[in-house]
Short mmCIF file of C-alpha atoms and ligand atoms in Angstrom, two decimals:
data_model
loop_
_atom_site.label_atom_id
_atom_site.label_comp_id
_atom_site.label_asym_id
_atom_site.label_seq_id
_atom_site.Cartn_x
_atom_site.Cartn_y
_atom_site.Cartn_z
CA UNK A 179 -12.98 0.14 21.58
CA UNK A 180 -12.45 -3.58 21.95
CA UNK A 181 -9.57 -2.91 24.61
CA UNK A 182 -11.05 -0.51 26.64
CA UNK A 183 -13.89 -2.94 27.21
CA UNK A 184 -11.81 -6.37 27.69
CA UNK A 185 -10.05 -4.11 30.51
CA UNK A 186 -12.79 -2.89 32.08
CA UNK A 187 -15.48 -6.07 31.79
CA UNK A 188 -12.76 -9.31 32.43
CA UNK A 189 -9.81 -6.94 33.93
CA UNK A 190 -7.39 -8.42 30.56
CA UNK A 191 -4.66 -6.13 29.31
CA UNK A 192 -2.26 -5.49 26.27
CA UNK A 193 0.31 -7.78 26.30
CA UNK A 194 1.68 -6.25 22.64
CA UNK A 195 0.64 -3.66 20.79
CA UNK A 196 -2.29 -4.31 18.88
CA UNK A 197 -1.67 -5.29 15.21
CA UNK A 198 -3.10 -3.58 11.93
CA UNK A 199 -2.22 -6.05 9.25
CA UNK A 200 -2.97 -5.57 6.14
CA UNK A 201 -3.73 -9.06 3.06
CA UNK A 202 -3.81 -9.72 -0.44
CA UNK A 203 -4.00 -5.99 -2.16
CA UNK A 204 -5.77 -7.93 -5.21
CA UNK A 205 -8.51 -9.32 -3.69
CA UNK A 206 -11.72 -8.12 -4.87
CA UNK A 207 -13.56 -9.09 -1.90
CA UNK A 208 -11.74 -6.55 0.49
CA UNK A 209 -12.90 -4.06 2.05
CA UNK A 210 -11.06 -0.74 2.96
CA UNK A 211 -7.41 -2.07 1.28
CA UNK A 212 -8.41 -5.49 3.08
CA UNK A 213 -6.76 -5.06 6.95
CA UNK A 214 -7.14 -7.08 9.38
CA UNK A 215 -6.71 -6.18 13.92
CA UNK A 216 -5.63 -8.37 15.95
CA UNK A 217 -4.66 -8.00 20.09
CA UNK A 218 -2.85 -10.33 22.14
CA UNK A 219 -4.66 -9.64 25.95
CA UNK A 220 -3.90 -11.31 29.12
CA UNK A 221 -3.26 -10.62 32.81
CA UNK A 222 -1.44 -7.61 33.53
CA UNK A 223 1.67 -7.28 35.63
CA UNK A 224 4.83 -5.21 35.52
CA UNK A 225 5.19 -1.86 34.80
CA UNK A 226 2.66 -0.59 31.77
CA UNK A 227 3.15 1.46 29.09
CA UNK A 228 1.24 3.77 27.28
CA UNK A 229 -0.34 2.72 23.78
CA UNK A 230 -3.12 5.07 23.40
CA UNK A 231 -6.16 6.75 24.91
CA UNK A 232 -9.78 6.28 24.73
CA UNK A 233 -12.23 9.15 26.15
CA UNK A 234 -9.22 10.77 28.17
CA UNK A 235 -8.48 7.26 29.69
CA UNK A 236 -4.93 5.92 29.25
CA UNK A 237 -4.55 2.49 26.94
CA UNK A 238 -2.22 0.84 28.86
CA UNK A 239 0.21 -2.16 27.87
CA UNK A 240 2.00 -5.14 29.76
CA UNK A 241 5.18 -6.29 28.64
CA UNK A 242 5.31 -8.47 31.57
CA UNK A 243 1.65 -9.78 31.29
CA UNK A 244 0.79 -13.49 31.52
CA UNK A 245 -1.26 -15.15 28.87
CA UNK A 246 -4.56 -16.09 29.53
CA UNK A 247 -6.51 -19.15 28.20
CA UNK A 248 -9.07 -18.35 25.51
CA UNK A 249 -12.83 -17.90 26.55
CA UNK A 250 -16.24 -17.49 24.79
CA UNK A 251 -16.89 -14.79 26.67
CA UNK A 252 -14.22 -12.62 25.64
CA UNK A 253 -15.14 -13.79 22.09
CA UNK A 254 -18.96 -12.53 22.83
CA UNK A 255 -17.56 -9.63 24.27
CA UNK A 256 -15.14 -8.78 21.19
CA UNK A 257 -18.34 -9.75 19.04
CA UNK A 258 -20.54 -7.12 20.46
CA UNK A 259 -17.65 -4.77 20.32
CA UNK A 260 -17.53 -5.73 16.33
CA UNK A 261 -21.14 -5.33 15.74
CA UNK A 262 -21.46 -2.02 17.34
CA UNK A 263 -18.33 -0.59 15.39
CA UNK A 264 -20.09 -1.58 11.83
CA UNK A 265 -20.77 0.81 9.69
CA UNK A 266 -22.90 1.77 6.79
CA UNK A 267 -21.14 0.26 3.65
CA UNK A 268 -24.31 -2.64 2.68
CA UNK A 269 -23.02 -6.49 1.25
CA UNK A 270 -19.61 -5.53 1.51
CA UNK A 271 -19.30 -5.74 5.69
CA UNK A 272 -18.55 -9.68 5.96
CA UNK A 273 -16.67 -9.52 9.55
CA UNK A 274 -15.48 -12.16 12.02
CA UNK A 275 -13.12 -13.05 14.78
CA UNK A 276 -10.94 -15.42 15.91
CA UNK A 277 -9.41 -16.19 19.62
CA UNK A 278 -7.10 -18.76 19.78
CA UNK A 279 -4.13 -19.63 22.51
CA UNK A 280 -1.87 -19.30 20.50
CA UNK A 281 -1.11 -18.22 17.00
CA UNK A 282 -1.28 -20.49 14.17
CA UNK A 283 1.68 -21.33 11.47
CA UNK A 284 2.96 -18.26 9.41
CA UNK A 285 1.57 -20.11 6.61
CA UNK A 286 -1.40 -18.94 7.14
CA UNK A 287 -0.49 -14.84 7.01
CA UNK A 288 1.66 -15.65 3.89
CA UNK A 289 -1.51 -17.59 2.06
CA UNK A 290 -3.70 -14.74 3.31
CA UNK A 291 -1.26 -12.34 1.50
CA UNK A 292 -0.47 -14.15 -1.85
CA UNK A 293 -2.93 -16.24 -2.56
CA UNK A 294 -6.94 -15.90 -2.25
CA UNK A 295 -8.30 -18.08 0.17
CA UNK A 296 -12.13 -19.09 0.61
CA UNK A 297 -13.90 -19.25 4.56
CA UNK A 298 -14.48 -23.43 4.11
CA UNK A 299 -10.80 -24.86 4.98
CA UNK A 300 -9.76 -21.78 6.97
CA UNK A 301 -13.02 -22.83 9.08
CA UNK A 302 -12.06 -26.15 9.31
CA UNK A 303 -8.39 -25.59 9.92
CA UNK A 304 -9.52 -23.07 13.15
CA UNK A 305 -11.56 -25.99 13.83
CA UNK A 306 -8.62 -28.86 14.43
CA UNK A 307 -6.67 -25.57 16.34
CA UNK A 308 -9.66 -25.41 18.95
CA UNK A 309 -10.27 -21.70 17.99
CA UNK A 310 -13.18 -19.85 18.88
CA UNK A 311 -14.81 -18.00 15.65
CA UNK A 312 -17.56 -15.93 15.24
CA UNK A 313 -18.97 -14.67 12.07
CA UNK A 314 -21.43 -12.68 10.34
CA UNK A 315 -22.14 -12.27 6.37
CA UNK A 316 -19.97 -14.72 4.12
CA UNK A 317 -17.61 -15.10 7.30
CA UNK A 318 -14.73 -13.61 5.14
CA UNK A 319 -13.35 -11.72 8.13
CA UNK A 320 -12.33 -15.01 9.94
CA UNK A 321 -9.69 -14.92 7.09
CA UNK A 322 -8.11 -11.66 7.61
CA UNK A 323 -8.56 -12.51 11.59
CA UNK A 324 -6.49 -15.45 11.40
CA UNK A 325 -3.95 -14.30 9.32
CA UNK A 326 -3.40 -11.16 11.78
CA UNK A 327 -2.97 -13.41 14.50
CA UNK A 328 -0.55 -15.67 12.20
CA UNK A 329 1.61 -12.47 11.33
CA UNK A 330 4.94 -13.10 12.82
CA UNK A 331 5.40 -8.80 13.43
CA UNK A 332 8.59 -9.02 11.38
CA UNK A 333 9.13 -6.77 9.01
CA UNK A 334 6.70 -4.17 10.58
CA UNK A 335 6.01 0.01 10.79
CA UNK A 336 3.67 1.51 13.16
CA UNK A 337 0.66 3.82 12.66
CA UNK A 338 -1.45 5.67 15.17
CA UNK A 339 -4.21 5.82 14.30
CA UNK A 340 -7.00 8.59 15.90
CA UNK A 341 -10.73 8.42 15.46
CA UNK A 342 -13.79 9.87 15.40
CA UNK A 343 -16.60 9.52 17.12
CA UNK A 344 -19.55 8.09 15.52
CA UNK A 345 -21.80 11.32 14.92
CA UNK A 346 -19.00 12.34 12.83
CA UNK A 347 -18.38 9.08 10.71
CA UNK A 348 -19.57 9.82 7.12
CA UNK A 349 -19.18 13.74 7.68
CA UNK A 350 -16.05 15.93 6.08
CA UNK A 351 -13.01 15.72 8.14
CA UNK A 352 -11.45 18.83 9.72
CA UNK A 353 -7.91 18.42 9.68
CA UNK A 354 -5.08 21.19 8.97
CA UNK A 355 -2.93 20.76 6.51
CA UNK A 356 -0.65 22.83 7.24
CA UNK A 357 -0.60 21.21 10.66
CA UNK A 358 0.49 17.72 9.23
CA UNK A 359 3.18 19.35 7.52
CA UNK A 360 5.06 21.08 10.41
CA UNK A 361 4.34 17.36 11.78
CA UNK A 362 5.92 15.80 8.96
CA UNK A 363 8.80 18.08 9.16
CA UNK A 364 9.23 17.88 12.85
CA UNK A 365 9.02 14.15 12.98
CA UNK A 366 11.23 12.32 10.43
CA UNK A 367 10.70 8.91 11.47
CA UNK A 368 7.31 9.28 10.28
CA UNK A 369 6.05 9.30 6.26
CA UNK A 370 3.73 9.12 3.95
CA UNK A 371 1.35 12.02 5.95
CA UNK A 372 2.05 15.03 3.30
CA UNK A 373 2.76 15.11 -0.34
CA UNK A 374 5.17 18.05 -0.63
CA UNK A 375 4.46 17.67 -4.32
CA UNK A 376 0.71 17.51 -4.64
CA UNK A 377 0.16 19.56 -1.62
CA UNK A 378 -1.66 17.19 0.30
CA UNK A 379 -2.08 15.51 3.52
CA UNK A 380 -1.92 11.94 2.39
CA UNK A 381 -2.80 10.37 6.19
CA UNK A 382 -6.21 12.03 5.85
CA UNK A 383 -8.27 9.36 4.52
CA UNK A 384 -11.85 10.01 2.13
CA UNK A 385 -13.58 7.17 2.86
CA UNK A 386 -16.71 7.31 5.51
CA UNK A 387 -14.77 5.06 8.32
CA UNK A 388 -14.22 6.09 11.66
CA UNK A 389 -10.98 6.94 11.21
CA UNK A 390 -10.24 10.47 11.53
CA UNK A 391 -6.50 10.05 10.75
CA UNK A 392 -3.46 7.79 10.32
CA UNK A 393 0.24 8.52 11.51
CA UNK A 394 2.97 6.13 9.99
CA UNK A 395 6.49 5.64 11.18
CA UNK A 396 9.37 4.09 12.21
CA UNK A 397 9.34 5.19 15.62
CA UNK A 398 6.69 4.23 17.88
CA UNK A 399 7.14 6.38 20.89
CA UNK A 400 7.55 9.57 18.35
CA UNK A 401 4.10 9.13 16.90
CA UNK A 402 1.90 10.61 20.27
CA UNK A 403 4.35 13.69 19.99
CA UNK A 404 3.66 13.87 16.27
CA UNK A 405 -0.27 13.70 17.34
CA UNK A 406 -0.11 16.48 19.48
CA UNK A 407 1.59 19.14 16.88
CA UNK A 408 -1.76 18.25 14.36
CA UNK A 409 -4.59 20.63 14.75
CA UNK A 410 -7.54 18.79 13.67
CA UNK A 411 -11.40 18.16 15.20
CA UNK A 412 -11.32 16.48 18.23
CA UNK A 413 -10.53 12.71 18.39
CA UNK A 414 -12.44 9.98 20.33
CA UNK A 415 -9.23 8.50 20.93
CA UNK A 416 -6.11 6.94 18.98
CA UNK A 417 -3.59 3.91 19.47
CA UNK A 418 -0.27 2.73 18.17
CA UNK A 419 -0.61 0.18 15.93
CA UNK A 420 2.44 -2.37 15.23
CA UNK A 421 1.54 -2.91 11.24
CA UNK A 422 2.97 -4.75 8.20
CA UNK A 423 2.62 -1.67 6.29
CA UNK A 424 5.36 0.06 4.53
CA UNK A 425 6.94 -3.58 3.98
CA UNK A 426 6.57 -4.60 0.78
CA UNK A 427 5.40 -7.90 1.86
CA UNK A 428 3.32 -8.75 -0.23
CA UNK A 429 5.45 -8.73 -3.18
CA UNK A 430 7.37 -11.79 -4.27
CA UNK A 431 10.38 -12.19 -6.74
CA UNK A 432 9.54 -14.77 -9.66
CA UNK A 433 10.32 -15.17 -13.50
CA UNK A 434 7.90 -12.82 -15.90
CA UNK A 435 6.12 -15.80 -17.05
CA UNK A 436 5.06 -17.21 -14.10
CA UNK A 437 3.10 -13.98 -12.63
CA UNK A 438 -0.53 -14.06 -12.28
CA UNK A 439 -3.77 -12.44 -11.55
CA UNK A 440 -4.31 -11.80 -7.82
CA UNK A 441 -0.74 -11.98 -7.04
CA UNK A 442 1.95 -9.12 -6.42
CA UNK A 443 4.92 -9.86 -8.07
CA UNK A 444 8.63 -8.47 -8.72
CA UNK A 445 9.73 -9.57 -11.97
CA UNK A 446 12.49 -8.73 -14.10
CA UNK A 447 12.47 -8.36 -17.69
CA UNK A 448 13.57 -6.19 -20.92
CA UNK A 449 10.84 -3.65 -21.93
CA UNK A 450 9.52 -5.11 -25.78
CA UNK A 451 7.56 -2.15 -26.96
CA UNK A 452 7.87 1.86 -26.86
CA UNK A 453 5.24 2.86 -24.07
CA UNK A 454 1.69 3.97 -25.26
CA UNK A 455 -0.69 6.49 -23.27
CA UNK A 456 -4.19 5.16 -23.55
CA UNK A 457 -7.70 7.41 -22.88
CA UNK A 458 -7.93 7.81 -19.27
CA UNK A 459 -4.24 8.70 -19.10
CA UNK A 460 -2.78 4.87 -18.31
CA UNK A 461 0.73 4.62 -19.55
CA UNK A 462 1.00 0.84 -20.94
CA UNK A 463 3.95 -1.44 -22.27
CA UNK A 464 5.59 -4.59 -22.25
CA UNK A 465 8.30 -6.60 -20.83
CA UNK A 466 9.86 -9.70 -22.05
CA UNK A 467 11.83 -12.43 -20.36
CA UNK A 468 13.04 -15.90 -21.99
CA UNK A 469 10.43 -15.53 -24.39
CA UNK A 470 7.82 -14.97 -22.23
CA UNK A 471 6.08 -11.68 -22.20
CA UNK A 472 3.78 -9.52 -19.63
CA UNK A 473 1.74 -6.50 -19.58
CA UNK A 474 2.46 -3.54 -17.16
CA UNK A 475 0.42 -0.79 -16.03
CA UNK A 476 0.97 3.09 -14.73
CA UNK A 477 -2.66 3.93 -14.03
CA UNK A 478 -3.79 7.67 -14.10
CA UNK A 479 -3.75 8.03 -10.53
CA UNK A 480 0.17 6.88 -10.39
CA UNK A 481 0.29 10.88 -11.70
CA UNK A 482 3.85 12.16 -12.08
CA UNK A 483 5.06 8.07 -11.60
CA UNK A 484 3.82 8.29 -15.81
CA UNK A 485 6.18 10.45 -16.82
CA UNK A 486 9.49 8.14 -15.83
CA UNK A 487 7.57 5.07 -17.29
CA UNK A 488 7.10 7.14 -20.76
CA UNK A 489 10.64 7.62 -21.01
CA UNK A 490 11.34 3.64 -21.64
CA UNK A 491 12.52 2.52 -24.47
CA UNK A 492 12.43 -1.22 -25.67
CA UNK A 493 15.94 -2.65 -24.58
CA UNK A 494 15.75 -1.28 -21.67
CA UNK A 495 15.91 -3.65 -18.53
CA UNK A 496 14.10 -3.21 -15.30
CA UNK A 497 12.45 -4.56 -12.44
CA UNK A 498 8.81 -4.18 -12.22
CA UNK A 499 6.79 -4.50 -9.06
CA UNK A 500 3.12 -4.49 -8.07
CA UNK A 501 -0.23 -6.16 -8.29
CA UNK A 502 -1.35 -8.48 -11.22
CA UNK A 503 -4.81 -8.32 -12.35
CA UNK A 504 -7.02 -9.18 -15.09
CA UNK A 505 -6.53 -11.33 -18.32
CA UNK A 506 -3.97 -11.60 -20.07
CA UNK A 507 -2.62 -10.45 -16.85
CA UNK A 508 -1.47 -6.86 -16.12
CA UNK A 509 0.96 -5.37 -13.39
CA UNK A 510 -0.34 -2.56 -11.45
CA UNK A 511 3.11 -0.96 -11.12
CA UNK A 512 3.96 0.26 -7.37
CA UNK A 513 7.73 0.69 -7.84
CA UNK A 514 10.19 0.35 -10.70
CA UNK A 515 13.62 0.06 -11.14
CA UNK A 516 15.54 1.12 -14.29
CA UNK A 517 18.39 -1.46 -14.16
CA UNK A 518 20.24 -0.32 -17.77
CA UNK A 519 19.16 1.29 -20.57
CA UNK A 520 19.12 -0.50 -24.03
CA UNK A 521 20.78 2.56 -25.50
CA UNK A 522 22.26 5.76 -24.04
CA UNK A 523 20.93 7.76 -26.76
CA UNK A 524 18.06 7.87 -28.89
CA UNK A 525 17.07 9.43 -32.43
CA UNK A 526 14.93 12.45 -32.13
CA UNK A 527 13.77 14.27 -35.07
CA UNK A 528 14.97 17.83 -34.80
CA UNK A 529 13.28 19.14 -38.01
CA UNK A 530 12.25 19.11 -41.26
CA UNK A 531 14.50 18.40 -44.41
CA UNK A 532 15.94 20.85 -46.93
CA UNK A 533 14.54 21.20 -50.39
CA UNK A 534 17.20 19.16 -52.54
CA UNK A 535 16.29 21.45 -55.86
CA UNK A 536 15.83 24.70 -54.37
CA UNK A 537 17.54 24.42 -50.81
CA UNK A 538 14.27 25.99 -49.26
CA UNK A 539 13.27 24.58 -46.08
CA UNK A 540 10.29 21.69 -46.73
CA UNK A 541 6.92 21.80 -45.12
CA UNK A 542 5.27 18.46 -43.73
CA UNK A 543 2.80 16.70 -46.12
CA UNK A 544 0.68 15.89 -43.59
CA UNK A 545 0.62 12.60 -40.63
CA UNK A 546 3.63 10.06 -42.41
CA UNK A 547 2.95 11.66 -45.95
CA UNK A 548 6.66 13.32 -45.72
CA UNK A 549 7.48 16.40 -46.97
CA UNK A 550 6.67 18.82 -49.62
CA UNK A 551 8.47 22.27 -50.96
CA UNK A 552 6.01 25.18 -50.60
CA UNK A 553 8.25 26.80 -53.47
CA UNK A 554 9.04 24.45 -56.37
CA UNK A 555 7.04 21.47 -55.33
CA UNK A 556 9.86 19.03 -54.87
CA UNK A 557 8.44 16.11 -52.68
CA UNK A 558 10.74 13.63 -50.12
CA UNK A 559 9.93 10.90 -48.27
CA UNK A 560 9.01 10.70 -44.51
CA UNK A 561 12.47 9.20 -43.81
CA UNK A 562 13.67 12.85 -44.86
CA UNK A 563 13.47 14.60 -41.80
CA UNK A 564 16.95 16.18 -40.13
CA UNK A 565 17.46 13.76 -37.00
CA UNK A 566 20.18 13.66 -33.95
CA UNK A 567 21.27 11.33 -31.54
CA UNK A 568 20.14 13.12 -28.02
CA UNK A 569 20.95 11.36 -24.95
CA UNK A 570 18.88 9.57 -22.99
CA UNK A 571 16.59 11.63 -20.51
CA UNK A 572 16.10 8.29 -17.89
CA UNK A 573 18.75 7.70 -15.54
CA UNK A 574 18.76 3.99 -13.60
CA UNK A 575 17.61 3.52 -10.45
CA UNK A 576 14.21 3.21 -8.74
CA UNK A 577 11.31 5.19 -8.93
CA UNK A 578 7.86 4.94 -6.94
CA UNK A 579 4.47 5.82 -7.40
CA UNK A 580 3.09 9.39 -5.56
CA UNK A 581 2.51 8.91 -1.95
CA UNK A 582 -1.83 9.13 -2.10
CA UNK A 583 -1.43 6.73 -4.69
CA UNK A 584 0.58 3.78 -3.08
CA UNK A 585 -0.55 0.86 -1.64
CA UNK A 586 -0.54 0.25 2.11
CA UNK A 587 1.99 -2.63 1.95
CA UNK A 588 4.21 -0.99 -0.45
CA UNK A 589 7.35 0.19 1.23
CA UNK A 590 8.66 3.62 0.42
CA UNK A 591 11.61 3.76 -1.12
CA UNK A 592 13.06 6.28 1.37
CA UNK A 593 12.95 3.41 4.29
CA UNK A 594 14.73 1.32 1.81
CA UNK A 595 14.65 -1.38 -1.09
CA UNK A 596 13.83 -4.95 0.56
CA UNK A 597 17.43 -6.83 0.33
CA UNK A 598 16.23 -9.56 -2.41
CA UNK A 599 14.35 -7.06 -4.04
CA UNK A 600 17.75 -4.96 -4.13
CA UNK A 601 19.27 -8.23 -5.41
CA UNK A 602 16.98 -8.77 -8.97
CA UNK A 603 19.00 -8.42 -12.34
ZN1 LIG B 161 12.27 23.42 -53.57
#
């Protein structure tokens, strides 16, 4: 691990924790949900603290450290680091880093985050900063590494996160479930490691990266404890991460009509049509806004999320938030609030109509062919059905996608609705 080695080969240290920050959710070139590391190093002094462990050997932080100036070979060293950490995933590995002496305008996190940016004029603007870059592939990775080192750390979570060594990358993980559970349980400043519902430890990821595991919380110096109660294969080593996840950063407030593809948005707006489940099991409808109107999504794997967004009716106001994609563009909804419903009740057919001539009870005609007497023939309309006024099975408020199915930036709900996103009517 980068750290370990800066330590031990030019004697630099933690100054911070280091940073797992994650960009734009949308953008097609990411890789793993598109995060970016970044470590701020210097010469320690003061009292450390613990951040993590690497082959039994302490990671060790100084609060009290002094900068030190930026040097090639750190950069060479980092770069050897990088290159020895990549693994097999073809075209799509594009890394690069950045060292710089200090870090550049938040502009250039929030551009990383909500806008797609191309290598060129982030080059050229590391360039006029006197940063030192190196680069492999289409260089995308000097994006995400500039934009880490441009995060201001405010809002942020932590995650530890343990890994594996490299025999193991690609191979099944062994983790206990039921060990992440107690965990979960014991440690409530941490979330998003079980799904109570699905029965599933949600910090174990699938993909073939070294990491064996992910911890998220609130409290930094709780997540080691949490470590220790989860029985799993034996780690390589872990760190606490300061992170961006669990923010909702990436999502900005704007009027309906102005949201587009490769953006994530909150908008507000009156649902226009009754929601439709497509093949596939997407959930699909409309919102309107000042005669402007946008799609929104509740893909399959959003799961029991469907179910709330099936229940809207048009008239109904809310606030939808998540990812745009495609053309027309779509929301990729992430979280939801109900603000009001259009109506409080809503007609429900109950059952079928009386025979008017006979007073037997009428059978259906078939699909909108109304009804027909099975004893004297008597037809009625499709209108003719008995109907009542039931009330309304939705109750306002917000609602949020299934833990394995969120997004890493997407904040959930139980640490809180973000204040402006609290605000939209
Ligand atoms: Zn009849």
């Amino acid at each position: 691990m980068l750290v370990v080695e800066l330590r031990r080969r030019l004697g630099l240290a933690l100054l911070e924790h280091p940073r797992l920050v994650r960009l734009n959710p949308t953008n097609p070139w990411k890789t793993r949900g598109n995060a970016a590391l970044a470590v701020r190093v210097g010469r320690p002094r003061g009292e450390p603290k613990t951040v993590g462990s690497w082959h039994g050997t302490r990671i060790e932080m100084y609060p009290r450290g002094e900068d030190a100036p930026p040097s090639e070979v750190a950069a060479d060293l980092a770069w050897s680091v990088v290159g020895a950490l990549t693994w097999p995933e073809g075209d799509r590995t594009n890394p690069g880093i950045v060292v710089m002496a200090r870090p550049g305008p938040e502009a250039w996190y929030r551009e990383a985050l909500h806008t797609m940016l191309e290598v060129a004029p982030v080059e050229s603007r590391l360039r006029e900063a006197r940063a030192i870059v190196r680069g492999a592939g289409s260089r995308r990775g000097i994006i995400g590494a500039s934009a880490a080192i441009a995060w201001p750390c405010e809002p942020h979570t932590w995650e530890l996160l343990a890994y594996r060594p490299k025999p193991r990358w690609g191979t099944p993980r062994e983790v206990d479930p039921s060990s992440v559970l107690e965990m979960q349980r014991a440690f409530p400043s941490t979330f998003d490691s079980y799904d109570e519902d699905e029965g599933e430890a949600t910090m174990v990821p699938s993909s073939p990266c070294p990491v064996l595991f992910g911890i998220r919380g609130t409290e930094p110096r709780e997540l080691p404890r949490a470590l220790a109660k989860v029985r799993s294969e034996p780690a390589e080593g872990w760190a606490v991460f300061r992170t961006n996840q669990g923010t909702d950063d990436h999502l900005v407030p704007k009027p309906l009509g102005e949201a587009r593809a490769h953006e994530s948005v909150a908008v507000t707006g009156a649902v226009a049509v009754r929601p439709r489940t497509i093949r596939g099991g997407h959930v699909l409808l409309a919102l309107e806004d000042g005669g402007a109107r946008l799609d929104v999504a509740a893909y399959e794997p959003t799961k029991r999320f469907r179910a709330v967004v099936r229940e809207l009716r048009p008239g109904d106001r809310v606030v939808a938030c998540g990812s745009v994609r495609g053309s027309p563009p779509t929301v990729n909804l992430e979280k939801l609030r109900v603000l009001s419903l259009g109506s409080a009740t809503e007609r429900e057919k109950v059952g079928n109509p009386r025979c008017p001539e006979c007073g037997k009870a009428m059978k259906s005609a078939g699909k909108g062919a109304g009804f027909r007497c099975a004893r004297c023939g008597t037809k009625a309309g499709a209108g003719a059905g008995r109907h009542e006024d039931r009330p309304r099975a939705l109750v306002p408020g917000w609602y949020e996608v299934p833990t394995d199915a969120r997004r890493h930036l997407a904040r959930p709900l139980r640490l809180g609705v973000r204040e402006d996103l609290e605000a939209l009517r």
